[in-house]
Amino acid sequence: MTDTTKSATLSIGGQTVELPVLSPSVGPDVLDIRKLYAQAGVFTYDPGYTSTASCDSTITYIDGDEGILLHRGYPIDQLASKSHYLEVCYLLLYGELPTAAQLEDFETRITRHTMIHEQMHNFFRGFRRDAHPMATMVGVVGAMSAFYHDSLDISDPWQREVASIRLIAKMPTIAAMAYKYSVGQPFVYPRNDLDYAANFLHMCFSVPAEKYEVNPILSRAMDRIFTLHADHEQNASTSTVRLASSSGANPFACIAAGIACLWGPAHGGANQACLEMLKEIGSVDRIPEFIARAKDKNDPFRLMGFGHRVYKNFDPRATVMKQSADEVLDLLGIEDNPLLQVAKELERIALQDEYFADKKLFPNVDFYSGIILEAMGFPTSMFTPIFALSRTVGWVSQWKEMISDPQMKIGRPRQLYLGANQRDYVNVENR
Ligand code: CMC
């Protein structure tokens, strides 16, 4: 990994330090500063990690300028059109596309772990009915560590494997139960004769009182949403999972930490925030007002579903998601939905606007996913739980990669301290 022909020289306080340069298989070179403090007594400063690689990884590659997203080398548009979610899960977890026999075995293993411990139903019932499903998911996934004691030992590769399968298999069940609980309907058990996406739709939308047929076009669209969200290298929630697990915490606790991080509106919460924003805009004639607000430096308002830390050209996931949105809306016959009209016009105006072009702000994956999910009948509060269940495989793959890396250390960033110097305690009567 180190390119011995290249190094960087840092001059500081009359001292010169040679920094090794690491060359990736693809992408920009990386300065290795691991020995910097020991050699020069300085730290680097990079809030938000805009220039910092926190780990090495072989799972996902993104070129934000070119709009490229590869999983184990395969472009996301090929995976979204030719593959399906569980095959992509296998690819992310084990590094290669499965043979037919490997895929069948993997799908069987996932399918046989979809039920949750019956006692966990009582755990759900402890929540208020109006709890956000993400709040319920953070609690219930964290609580898996209290139910699955036989897959908590992270030093045992077999237990890590079992925990991974359990997490991917049970997450749709947990997300669907969080939804059912919030609308006061009975929990629906998984059906092993359905595929992963169809089973999720069944658990969300069927009721014991009548028969529910899963529409294959909707389950294909659901599967594509899962696939497009499966992994995204070292984003905030994945980095949270890695940091949490670097202390040796159990996998269920670490994934619960990832879910908590994902919930924020700058990350996975953006799909809910985007749909709420479209509803707030309400009609096409109000778009200029919101565009003006997004550009106003004194107004904290941002166009939700626009912009990305890494993609500065286009979000390749958004391109596929947009096609999927058109298909679903066509199927459901709702092209003239007012929300959709606002979305389309907002996209058109923003893409022509100099402010958004200069700052390289394009619609991201969350701009279109919310439109599809709304059309399918999901309430906005379910958008982020669906992102969480899709991303579970990414978190788990990155977690497994990290645990099996002999270089793994506890994550422990340093800081630029700007507080008071040492001073003496003053008794309360003298302050
Ligand atoms: N609307 C208006 N202005 C924006 C937006 C936006 N959505 N996003 C960024 N900007 C402006 C921002 O004000 C700043 O302007 P200036 O340079 O004049 O101060 C400039 O663009 C750069 O913004 P930044 O906050 O430094 O960029 P970042 O890389 O830290 O943030 C982001 C990336 C995704 C958090 C941000 O674009 C954003 O808040 N977008 C809306 C939320 C959203 O859609 N998030 C989903 C991301 S995709 C799904 C996922 O991976 O989780």
Short mmCIF file of N, CA and C in Angstrom, two decimals, residues 202-264:
data_model
loop_
_atom_site.label_atom_id
_atom_site.label_comp_id
_atom_site.label_asym_id
_atom_site.label_seq_id
_atom_site.Cartn_x
_atom_site.Cartn_y
_atom_site.Cartn_z
N HIS A 202 -45.21 -6.95 2.97
CA HIS A 202 -46.24 -7.77 3.62
C HIS A 202 -46.33 -7.44 5.12
N MET A 203 -45.18 -7.35 5.79
CA MET A 203 -45.21 -7.08 7.24
C MET A 203 -45.71 -5.67 7.55
N CYS A 204 -45.52 -4.73 6.59
CA CYS A 204 -45.98 -3.36 6.81
C CYS A 204 -47.45 -3.17 6.48
N PHE A 205 -47.89 -3.78 5.38
CA PHE A 205 -49.20 -3.40 4.86
C PHE A 205 -50.30 -4.46 4.99
N SER A 206 -49.95 -5.70 5.37
CA SER A 206 -51.05 -6.66 5.49
C SER A 206 -51.65 -6.59 6.89
N VAL A 207 -52.89 -6.99 6.98
CA VAL A 207 -53.57 -7.08 8.28
C VAL A 207 -54.24 -8.45 8.35
N PRO A 208 -54.44 -9.00 9.56
CA PRO A 208 -55.01 -10.34 9.64
C PRO A 208 -56.41 -10.42 9.02
N ALA A 209 -57.12 -9.27 8.94
CA ALA A 209 -58.52 -9.30 8.51
C ALA A 209 -58.72 -9.57 7.02
N GLU A 210 -57.69 -9.30 6.21
CA GLU A 210 -57.90 -9.55 4.77
C GLU A 210 -56.60 -9.95 4.08
N LYS A 211 -56.77 -10.51 2.87
CA LYS A 211 -55.64 -11.00 2.09
C LYS A 211 -54.89 -9.82 1.50
N TYR A 212 -53.59 -9.91 1.48
CA TYR A 212 -52.78 -8.83 0.89
C TYR A 212 -51.86 -9.45 -0.15
N GLU A 213 -51.96 -8.98 -1.37
CA GLU A 213 -51.07 -9.47 -2.44
C GLU A 213 -50.00 -8.42 -2.66
N VAL A 214 -48.74 -8.82 -2.63
CA VAL A 214 -47.67 -7.86 -2.88
C VAL A 214 -47.56 -7.63 -4.38
N ASN A 215 -47.64 -6.36 -4.79
CA ASN A 215 -47.48 -6.03 -6.21
C ASN A 215 -46.00 -6.20 -6.59
N PRO A 216 -45.70 -7.06 -7.61
CA PRO A 216 -44.29 -7.32 -7.92
C PRO A 216 -43.52 -6.07 -8.37
N ILE A 217 -44.22 -5.11 -8.99
CA ILE A 217 -43.49 -3.88 -9.41
C ILE A 217 -43.11 -3.07 -8.16
N LEU A 218 -44.01 -3.05 -7.17
CA LEU A 218 -43.67 -2.32 -5.95
C LEU A 218 -42.57 -3.03 -5.16
N SER A 219 -42.59 -4.36 -5.15
CA SER A 219 -41.54 -5.05 -4.38
C SER A 219 -40.19 -4.90 -5.10
N ARG A 220 -40.22 -4.82 -6.43
CA ARG A 220 -38.97 -4.57 -7.17
C ARG A 220 -38.44 -3.16 -6.85
N ALA A 221 -39.37 -2.19 -6.79
CA ALA A 221 -38.96 -0.81 -6.46
C ALA A 221 -38.42 -0.75 -5.02
N MET A 222 -39.06 -1.51 -4.12
CA MET A 222 -38.60 -1.55 -2.72
C MET A 222 -37.19 -2.14 -2.66
N ASP A 223 -37.01 -3.25 -3.41
CA ASP A 223 -35.70 -3.91 -3.44
C ASP A 223 -34.63 -2.94 -3.97
N ARG A 224 -35.00 -2.13 -4.95
CA ARG A 224 -34.04 -1.19 -5.53
C ARG A 224 -33.69 -0.09 -4.51
N ILE A 225 -34.67 0.34 -3.74
CA ILE A 225 -34.39 1.33 -2.68
C ILE A 225 -33.40 0.72 -1.69
N PHE A 226 -33.64 -0.54 -1.30
CA PHE A 226 -32.71 -1.21 -0.37
C PHE A 226 -31.31 -1.25 -1.00
N THR A 227 -31.24 -1.66 -2.28
CA THR A 227 -29.95 -1.82 -2.94
C THR A 227 -29.19 -0.50 -3.02
N LEU A 228 -29.91 0.57 -3.37
CA LEU A 228 -29.25 1.87 -3.55
C LEU A 228 -28.74 2.46 -2.23
N HIS A 229 -29.26 1.97 -1.12
CA HIS A 229 -28.82 2.49 0.18
C HIS A 229 -27.88 1.53 0.92
N ALA A 230 -27.49 0.42 0.26
CA ALA A 230 -26.83 -0.67 1.00
C ALA A 230 -25.52 -0.28 1.68
N ASP A 231 -24.70 0.53 1.00
CA ASP A 231 -23.44 0.96 1.65
C ASP A 231 -22.99 2.26 1.02
N HIS A 232 -22.20 3.03 1.73
CA HIS A 232 -21.72 4.29 1.17
C HIS A 232 -20.40 4.69 1.81
N GLU A 233 -19.50 3.80 1.88
CA GLU A 233 -18.18 3.89 2.55
C GLU A 233 -18.22 4.62 3.89
N GLN A 234 -17.33 5.57 4.16
CA GLN A 234 -17.19 6.00 5.56
C GLN A 234 -18.08 7.20 5.91
N ASN A 235 -19.36 7.11 5.62
CA ASN A 235 -20.30 8.19 5.97
C ASN A 235 -20.46 8.28 7.49
N ALA A 236 -21.25 9.25 7.96
CA ALA A 236 -21.33 9.53 9.40
C ALA A 236 -21.80 8.30 10.21
N SER A 237 -22.85 7.62 9.75
CA SER A 237 -23.35 6.50 10.56
C SER A 237 -22.39 5.31 10.53
N THR A 238 -21.77 5.07 9.37
CA THR A 238 -20.81 3.95 9.29
C THR A 238 -19.59 4.26 10.16
N SER A 239 -19.15 5.51 10.13
CA SER A 239 -18.01 5.88 10.99
C SER A 239 -18.39 5.76 12.46
N THR A 240 -19.67 6.03 12.75
CA THR A 240 -20.14 5.87 14.14
C THR A 240 -20.07 4.40 14.55
N VAL A 241 -20.52 3.52 13.63
CA VAL A 241 -20.48 2.08 13.93
C VAL A 241 -19.02 1.66 14.16
N ARG A 242 -18.13 2.11 13.28
CA ARG A 242 -16.71 1.74 13.43
C ARG A 242 -16.15 2.26 14.75
N LEU A 243 -16.46 3.52 15.07
CA LEU A 243 -15.90 4.10 16.30
C LEU A 243 -16.46 3.37 17.53
N ALA A 244 -17.77 3.12 17.50
CA ALA A 244 -18.38 2.42 18.65
C ALA A 244 -17.75 1.04 18.80
N SER A 245 -17.56 0.34 17.69
CA SER A 245 -17.06 -1.03 17.82
C SER A 245 -15.56 -1.07 18.09
N SER A 246 -14.87 0.05 17.86
CA SER A 246 -13.42 0.03 18.11
C SER A 246 -13.11 -0.17 19.59
N SER A 247 -14.10 0.07 20.45
CA SER A 247 -13.87 -0.16 21.89
C SER A 247 -14.12 -1.62 22.25
N GLY A 248 -14.64 -2.39 21.29
CA GLY A 248 -14.93 -3.81 21.58
C GLY A 248 -16.39 -4.02 21.95
N ALA A 249 -17.22 -2.98 21.75
CA ALA A 249 -18.65 -3.12 22.10
C ALA A 249 -19.30 -4.19 21.21
N ASN A 250 -20.44 -4.73 21.68
CA ASN A 250 -21.07 -5.83 20.93
C ASN A 250 -21.76 -5.30 19.66
N PRO A 251 -21.96 -6.16 18.65
CA PRO A 251 -22.46 -5.69 17.36
C PRO A 251 -23.83 -5.01 17.42
N PHE A 252 -24.72 -5.50 18.27
CA PHE A 252 -26.07 -4.93 18.30
C PHE A 252 -26.02 -3.49 18.86
N ALA A 253 -25.18 -3.29 19.87
CA ALA A 253 -25.02 -1.94 20.43
C ALA A 253 -24.43 -1.00 19.38
N CYS A 254 -23.47 -1.51 18.61
CA CYS A 254 -22.80 -0.66 17.60
C CYS A 254 -23.76 -0.28 16.48
N ILE A 255 -24.58 -1.23 16.03
CA ILE A 255 -25.53 -0.92 14.95
C ILE A 255 -26.60 0.05 15.48
N ALA A 256 -26.98 -0.11 16.75
CA ALA A 256 -27.94 0.85 17.34
C ALA A 256 -27.34 2.26 17.31
N ALA A 257 -26.03 2.37 17.55
CA ALA A 257 -25.35 3.68 17.50
C ALA A 257 -25.41 4.23 16.07
N GLY A 258 -25.23 3.35 15.08
CA GLY A 258 -25.32 3.77 13.68
C GLY A 258 -26.72 4.28 13.35
N ILE A 259 -27.74 3.59 13.86
CA ILE A 259 -29.13 4.00 13.59
C ILE A 259 -29.36 5.39 14.18
N ALA A 260 -28.85 5.61 15.40
CA ALA A 260 -29.02 6.92 16.06
C ALA A 260 -28.39 8.02 15.22
N CYS A 261 -27.21 7.76 14.68
CA CYS A 261 -26.51 8.77 13.87
C CYS A 261 -27.26 9.01 12.55
N LEU A 262 -27.75 7.93 11.96
CA LEU A 262 -28.43 8.05 10.67
C LEU A 262 -29.67 8.95 10.74
N TRP A 263 -30.28 9.00 11.94
CA TRP A 263 -31.57 9.67 12.11
C TRP A 263 -31.48 11.18 11.80
N GLY A 264 -30.32 11.78 11.94
CA GLY A 264 -30.18 13.23 11.77
C GLY A 264 -30.57 13.71 10.38
#
